[in-house]
PDB file of C-alpha atoms in Angstrom:
ATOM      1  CA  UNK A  21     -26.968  -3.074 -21.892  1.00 73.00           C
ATOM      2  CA  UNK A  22     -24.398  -3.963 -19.328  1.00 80.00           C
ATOM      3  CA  UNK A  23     -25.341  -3.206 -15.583  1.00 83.00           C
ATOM      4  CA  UNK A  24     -22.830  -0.913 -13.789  1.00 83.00           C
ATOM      5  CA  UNK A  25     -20.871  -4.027 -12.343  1.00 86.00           C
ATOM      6  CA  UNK A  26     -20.827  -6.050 -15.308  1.00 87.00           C
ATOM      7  CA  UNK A  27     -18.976  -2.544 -16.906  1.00 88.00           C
ATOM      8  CA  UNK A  28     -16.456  -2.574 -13.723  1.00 90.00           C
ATOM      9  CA  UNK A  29     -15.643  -6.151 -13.965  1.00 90.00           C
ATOM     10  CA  UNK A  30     -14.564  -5.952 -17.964  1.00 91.00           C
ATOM     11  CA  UNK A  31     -12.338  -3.003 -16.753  1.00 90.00           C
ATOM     12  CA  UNK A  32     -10.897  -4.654 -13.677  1.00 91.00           C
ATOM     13  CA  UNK A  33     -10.267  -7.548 -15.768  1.00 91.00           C
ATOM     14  CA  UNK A  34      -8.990  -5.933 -18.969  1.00 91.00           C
ATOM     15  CA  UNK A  35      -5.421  -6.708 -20.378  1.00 87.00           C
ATOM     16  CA  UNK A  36      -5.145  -2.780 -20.457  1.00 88.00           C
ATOM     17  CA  UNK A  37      -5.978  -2.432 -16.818  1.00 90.00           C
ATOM     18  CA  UNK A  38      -2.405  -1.454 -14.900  1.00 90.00           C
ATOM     19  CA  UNK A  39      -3.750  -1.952 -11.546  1.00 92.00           C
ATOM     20  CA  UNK A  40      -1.526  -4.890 -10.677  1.00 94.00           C
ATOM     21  CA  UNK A  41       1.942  -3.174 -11.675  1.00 95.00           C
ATOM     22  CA  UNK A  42       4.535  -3.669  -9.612  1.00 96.00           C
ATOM     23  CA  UNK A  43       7.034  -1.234 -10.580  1.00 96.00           C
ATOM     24  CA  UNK A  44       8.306   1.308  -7.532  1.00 97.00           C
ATOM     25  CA  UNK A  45       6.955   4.481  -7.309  1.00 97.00           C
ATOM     26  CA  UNK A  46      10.335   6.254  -6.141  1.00 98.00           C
ATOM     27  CA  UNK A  47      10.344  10.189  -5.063  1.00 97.00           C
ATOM     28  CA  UNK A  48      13.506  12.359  -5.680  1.00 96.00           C
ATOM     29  CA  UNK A  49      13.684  14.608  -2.356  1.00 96.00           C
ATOM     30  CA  UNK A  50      15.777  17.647  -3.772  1.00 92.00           C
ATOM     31  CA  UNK A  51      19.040  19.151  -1.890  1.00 91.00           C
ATOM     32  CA  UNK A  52      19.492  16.059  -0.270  1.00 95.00           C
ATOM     33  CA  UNK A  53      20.770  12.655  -0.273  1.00 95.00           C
ATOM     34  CA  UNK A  54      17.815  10.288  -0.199  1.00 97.00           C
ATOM     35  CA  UNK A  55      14.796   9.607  -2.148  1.00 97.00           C
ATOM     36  CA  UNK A  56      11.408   7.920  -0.460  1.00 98.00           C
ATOM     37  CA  UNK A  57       9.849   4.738  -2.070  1.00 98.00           C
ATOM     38  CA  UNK A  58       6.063   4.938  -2.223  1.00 98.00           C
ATOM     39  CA  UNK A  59       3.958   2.310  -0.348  1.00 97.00           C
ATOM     40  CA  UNK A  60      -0.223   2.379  -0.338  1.00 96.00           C
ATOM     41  CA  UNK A  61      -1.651   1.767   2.944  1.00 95.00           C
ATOM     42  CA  UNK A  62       1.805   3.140   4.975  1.00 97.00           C
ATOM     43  CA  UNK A  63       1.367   6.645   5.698  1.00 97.00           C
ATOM     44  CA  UNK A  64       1.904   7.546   1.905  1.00 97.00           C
ATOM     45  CA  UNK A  65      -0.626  10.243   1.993  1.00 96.00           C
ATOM     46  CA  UNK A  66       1.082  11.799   5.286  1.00 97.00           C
ATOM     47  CA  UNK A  67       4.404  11.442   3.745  1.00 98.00           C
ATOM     48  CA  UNK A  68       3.997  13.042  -0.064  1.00 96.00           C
ATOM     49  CA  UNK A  69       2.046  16.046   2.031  1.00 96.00           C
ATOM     50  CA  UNK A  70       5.408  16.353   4.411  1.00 97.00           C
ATOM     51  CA  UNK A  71       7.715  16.607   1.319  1.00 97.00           C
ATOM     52  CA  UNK A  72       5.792  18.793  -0.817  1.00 95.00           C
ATOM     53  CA  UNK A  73       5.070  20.862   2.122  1.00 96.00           C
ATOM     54  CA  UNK A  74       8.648  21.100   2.623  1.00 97.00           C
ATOM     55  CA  UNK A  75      10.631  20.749  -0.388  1.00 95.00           C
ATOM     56  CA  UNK A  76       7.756  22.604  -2.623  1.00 89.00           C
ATOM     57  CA  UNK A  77       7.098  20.697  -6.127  1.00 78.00           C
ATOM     58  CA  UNK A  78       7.752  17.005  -6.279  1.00 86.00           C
ATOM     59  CA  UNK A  79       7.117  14.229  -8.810  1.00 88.00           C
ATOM     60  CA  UNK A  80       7.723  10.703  -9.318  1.00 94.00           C
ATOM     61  CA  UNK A  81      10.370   9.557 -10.883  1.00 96.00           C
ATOM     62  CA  UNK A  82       9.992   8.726 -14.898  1.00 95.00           C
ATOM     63  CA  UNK A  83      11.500   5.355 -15.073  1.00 93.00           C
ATOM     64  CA  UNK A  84      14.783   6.632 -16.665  1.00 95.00           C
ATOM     65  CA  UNK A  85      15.115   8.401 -13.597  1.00 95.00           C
ATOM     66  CA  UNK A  86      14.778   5.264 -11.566  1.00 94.00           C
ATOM     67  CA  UNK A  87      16.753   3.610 -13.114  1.00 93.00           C
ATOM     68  CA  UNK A  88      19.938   6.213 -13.024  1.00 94.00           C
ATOM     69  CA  UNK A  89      18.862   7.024  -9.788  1.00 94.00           C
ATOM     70  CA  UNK A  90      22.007   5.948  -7.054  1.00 94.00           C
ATOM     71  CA  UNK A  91      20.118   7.810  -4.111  1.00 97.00           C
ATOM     72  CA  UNK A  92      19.701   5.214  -1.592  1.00 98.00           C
ATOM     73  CA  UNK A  93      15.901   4.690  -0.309  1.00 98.00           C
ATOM     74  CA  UNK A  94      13.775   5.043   2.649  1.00 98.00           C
ATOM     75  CA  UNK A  95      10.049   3.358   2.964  1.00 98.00           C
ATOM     76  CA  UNK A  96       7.149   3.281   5.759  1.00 98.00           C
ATOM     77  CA  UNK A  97       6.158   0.058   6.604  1.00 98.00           C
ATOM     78  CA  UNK A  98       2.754  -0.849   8.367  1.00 98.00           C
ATOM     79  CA  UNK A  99       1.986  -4.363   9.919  1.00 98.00           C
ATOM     80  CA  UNK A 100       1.833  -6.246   7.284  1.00 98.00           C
ATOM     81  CA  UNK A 101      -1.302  -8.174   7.899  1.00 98.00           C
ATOM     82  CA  UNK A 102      -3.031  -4.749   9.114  1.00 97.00           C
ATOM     83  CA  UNK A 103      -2.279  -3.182   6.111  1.00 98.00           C
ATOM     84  CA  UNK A 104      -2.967  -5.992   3.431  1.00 98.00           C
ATOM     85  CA  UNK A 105      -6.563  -5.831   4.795  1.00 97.00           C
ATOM     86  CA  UNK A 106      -6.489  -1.978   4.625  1.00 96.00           C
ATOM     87  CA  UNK A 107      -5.790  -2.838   0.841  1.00 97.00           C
ATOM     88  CA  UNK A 108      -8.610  -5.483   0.474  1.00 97.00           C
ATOM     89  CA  UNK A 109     -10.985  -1.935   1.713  1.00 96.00           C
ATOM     90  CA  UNK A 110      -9.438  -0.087  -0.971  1.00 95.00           C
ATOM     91  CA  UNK A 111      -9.986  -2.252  -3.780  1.00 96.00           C
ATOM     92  CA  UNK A 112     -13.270  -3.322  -2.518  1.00 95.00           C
ATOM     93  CA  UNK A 113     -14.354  -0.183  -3.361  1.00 94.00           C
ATOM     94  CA  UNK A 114     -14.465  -0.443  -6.823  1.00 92.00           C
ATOM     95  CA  UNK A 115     -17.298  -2.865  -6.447  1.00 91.00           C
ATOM     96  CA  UNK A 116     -19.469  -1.214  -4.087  1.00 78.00           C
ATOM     97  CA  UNK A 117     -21.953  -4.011  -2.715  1.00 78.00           C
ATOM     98  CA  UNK A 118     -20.660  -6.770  -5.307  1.00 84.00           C
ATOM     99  CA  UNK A 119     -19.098  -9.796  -3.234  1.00 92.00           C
ATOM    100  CA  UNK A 120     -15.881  -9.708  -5.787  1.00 95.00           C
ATOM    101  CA  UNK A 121     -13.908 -12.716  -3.423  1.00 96.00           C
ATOM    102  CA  UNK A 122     -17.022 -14.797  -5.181  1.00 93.00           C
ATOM    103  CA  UNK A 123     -15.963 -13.891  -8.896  1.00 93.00           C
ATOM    104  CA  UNK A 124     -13.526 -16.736  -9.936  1.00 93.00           C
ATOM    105  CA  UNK A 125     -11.471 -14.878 -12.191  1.00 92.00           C
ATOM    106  CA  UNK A 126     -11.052 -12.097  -9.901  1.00 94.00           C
ATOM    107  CA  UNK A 127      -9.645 -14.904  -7.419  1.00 96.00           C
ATOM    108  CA  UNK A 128      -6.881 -16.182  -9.596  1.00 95.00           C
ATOM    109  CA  UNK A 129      -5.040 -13.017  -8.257  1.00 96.00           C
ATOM    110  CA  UNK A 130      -5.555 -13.634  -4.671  1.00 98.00           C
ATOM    111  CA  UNK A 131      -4.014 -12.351  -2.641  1.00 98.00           C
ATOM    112  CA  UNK A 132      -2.484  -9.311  -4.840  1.00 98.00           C
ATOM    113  CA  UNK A 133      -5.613  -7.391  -6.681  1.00 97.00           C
ATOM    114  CA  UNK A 134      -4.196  -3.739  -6.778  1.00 96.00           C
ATOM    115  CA  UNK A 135      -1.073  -1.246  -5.472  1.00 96.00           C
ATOM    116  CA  UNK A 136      -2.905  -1.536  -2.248  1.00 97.00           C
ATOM    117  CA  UNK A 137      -2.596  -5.115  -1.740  1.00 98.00           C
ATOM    118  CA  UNK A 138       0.433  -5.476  -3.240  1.00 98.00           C
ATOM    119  CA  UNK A 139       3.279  -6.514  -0.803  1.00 98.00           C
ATOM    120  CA  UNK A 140       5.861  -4.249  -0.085  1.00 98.00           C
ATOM    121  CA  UNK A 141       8.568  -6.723  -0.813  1.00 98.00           C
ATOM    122  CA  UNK A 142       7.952  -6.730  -4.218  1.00 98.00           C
ATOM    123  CA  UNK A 143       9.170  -2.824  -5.078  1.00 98.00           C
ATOM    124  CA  UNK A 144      11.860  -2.863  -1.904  1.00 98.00           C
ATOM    125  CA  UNK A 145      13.559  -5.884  -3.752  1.00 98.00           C
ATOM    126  CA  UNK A 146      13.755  -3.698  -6.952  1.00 96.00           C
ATOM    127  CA  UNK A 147      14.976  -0.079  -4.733  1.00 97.00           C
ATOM    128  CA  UNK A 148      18.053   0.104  -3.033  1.00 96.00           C
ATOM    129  CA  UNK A 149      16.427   0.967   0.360  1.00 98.00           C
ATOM    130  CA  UNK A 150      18.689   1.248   3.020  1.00 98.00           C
ATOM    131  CA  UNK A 151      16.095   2.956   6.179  1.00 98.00           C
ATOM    132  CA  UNK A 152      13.134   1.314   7.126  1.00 98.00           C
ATOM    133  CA  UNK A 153      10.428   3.006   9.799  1.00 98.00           C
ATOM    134  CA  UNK A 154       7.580   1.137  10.992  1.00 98.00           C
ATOM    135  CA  UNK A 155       4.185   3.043  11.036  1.00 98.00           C
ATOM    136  CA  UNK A 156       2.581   3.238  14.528  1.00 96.00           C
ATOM    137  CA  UNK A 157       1.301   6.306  16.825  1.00 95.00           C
ATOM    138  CA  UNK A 158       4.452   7.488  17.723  1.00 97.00           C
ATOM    139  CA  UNK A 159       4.734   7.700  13.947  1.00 97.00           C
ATOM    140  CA  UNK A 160       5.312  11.766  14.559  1.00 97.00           C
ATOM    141  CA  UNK A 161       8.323  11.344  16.227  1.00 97.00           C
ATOM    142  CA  UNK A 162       9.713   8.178  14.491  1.00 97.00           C
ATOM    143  CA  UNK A 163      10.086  10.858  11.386  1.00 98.00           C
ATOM    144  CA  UNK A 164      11.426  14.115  13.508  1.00 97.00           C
ATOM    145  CA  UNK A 165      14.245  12.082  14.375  1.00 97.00           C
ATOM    146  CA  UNK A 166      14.747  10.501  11.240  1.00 98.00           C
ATOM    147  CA  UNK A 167      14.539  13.999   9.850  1.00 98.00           C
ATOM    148  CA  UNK A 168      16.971  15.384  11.735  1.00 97.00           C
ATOM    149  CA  UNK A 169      19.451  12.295  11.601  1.00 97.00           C
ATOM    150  CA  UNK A 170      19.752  12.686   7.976  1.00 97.00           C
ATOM    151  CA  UNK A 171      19.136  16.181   7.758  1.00 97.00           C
ATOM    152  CA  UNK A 172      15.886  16.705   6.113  1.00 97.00           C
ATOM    153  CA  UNK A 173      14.003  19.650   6.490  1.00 97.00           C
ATOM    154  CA  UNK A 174      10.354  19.001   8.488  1.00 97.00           C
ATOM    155  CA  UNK A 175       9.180  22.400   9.640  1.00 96.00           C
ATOM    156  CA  UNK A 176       6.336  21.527  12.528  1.00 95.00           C
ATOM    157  CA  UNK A 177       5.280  18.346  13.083  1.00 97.00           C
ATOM    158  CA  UNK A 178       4.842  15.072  10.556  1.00 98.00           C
ATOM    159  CA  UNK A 179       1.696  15.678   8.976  1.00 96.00           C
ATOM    160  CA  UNK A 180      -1.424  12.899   9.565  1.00 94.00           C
ATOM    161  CA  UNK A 181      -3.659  12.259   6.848  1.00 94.00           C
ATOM    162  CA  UNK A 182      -6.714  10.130   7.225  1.00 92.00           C
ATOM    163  CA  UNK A 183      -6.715   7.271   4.963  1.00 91.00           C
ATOM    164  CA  UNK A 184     -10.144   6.929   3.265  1.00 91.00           C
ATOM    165  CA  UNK A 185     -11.361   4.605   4.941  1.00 90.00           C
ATOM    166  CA  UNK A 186     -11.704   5.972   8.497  1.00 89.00           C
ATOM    167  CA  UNK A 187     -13.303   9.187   7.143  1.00 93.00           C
ATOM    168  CA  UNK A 188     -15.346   8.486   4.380  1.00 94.00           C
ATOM    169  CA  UNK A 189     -18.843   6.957   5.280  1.00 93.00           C
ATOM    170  CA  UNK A 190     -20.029   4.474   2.777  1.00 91.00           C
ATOM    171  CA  UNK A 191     -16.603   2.863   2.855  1.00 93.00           C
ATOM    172  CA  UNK A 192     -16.992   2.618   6.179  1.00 93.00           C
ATOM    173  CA  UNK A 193     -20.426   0.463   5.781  1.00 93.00           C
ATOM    174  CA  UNK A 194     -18.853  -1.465   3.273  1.00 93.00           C
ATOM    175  CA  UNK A 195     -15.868  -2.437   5.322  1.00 93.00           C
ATOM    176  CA  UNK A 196     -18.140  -3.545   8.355  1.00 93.00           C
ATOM    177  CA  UNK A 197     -19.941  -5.703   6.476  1.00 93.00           C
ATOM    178  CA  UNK A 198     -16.825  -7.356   3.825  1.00 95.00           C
ATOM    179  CA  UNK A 199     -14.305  -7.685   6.338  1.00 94.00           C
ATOM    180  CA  UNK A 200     -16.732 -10.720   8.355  1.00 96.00           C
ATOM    181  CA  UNK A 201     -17.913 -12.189   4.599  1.00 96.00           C
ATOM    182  CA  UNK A 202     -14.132 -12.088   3.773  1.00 97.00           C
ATOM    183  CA  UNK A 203     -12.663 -14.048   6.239  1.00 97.00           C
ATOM    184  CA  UNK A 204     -15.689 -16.201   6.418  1.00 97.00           C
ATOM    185  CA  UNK A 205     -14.486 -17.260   2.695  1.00 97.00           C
ATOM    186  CA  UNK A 206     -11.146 -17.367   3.998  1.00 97.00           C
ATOM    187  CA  UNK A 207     -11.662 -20.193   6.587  1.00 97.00           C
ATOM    188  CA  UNK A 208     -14.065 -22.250   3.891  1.00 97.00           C
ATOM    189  CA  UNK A 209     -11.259 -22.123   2.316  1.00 97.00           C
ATOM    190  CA  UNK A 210      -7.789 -22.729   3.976  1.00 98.00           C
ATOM    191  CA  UNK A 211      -5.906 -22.035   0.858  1.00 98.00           C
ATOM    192  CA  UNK A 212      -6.799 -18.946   0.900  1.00 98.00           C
ATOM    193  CA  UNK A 213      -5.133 -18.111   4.290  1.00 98.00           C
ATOM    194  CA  UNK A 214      -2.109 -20.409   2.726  1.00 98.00           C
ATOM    195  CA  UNK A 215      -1.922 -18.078   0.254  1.00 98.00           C
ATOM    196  CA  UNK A 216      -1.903 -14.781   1.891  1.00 98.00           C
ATOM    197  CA  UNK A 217       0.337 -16.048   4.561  1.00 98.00           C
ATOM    198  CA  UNK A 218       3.498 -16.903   2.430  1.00 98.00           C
ATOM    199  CA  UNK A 219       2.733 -14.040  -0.282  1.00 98.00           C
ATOM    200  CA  UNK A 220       3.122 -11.935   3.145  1.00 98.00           C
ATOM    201  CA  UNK A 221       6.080 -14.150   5.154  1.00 98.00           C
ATOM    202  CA  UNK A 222       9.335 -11.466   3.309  1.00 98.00           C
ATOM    203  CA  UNK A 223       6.871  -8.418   4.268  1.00 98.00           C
ATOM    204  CA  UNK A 224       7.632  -9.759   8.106  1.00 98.00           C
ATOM    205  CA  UNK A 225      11.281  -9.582   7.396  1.00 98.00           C
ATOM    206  CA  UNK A 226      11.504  -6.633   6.453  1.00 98.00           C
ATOM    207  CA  UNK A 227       9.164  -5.205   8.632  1.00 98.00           C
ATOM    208  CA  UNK A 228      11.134  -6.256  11.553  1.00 97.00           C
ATOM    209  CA  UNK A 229      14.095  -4.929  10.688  1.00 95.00           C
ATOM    210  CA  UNK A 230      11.941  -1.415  10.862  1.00 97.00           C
ATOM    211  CA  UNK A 231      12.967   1.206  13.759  1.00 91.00           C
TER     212      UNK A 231
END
């Protein structure tokens, strides 16, 4: 009988799985003229409770909408660095203590495993995005002017969500201890850090043209 990981790793490495996909998740925001383009690991979780707090029901868009859509875009974008390695967390988590960097198939993704390490570049360059705000603490008021400036509703203040890995504990553990083993790999093996670096190098670009 298959152990527990063994069952992970043929679903993680299944044709069927859909975890790399890089199609845009793209939010209609009603009675205005915007929409928001999803990104893991950037405040999503803060930003889809703002909207439905605020504009009641929404849903992604079905990919007929997408691609009718003519609603120009606006994204959060984190550093990208900080927030590839928030990513590596997240989909380290599907292996609890299993050192996945160490499974060679697994590795012929590197550095893109999942929507959380996936670089932002790659679903800006298929959405017409036109505003760009960089994620930091003074992320509050980075959105309540951008709210007002294009006149979208945000009763009270931008919501903050806690991503899952500051609040849940055993992630936590496991993030202490993969983060050290991680880059240990990384430096045994430069190409690795090669890698990462130019999959990452348009993420800077855009990223700096954040406000």
């Amino acid at each position: 009988m298959p152990t527990p990981i063994e069952n992970t790793l043929q679903i993680v490495l299944s044709p069927e799985n859909k975890m790399r996909m890089k199609d845009p998740y793209i939010y209609d925001i009603p009675e205005s003229d915007l929409c928001w383009l999803h990104n893991c690991g950037s405040a999503a979780k803060s930003t889809l409770q703002w909207l439905k707090r605020d504009y009641g029901g929404l849903a992604k868009m079905t990919t007929e909408q997408v691609n009718a859509n003519e609603k120009p875009a606006f994204v959060l974008l984190q550093e990208p660095k900080y927030r590839w390695w928030t990513g590596v967390i997240e989909w380290a988590t599907c292996f609890e203590d299993y050192a996945w960097f160490r499974n060679d198939k697994i590795m012929e993704w590197w550095p893109h495993f999942d929507r959380f390490t996936l670089a932002p570049w790659e679903v800006i360059e298929q959405t017409k995005v036109e505003h760009y705000i960089k994620v930091g603490p003074d992320l509050n008021e980075r959105m309540q002017n951008f709210a007002r400036e294009q006149n979208l509703k945000m009763y009270g203040e931008f919501p903050y969500i806690k991503p899952r890995w500051r609040t849940v504990k055993y992630i936590q553990r496991m993030a202490k201890a993969l983060r050290p083993a991680l880059e240990t790999e990384i430096r045994r093996r430069p190409e690795l850090q090669q890698k990462l670096d130019d999959y990452l190098e348009k993420d800077y670009q855009y990223y700096n043209k954040a406000k």
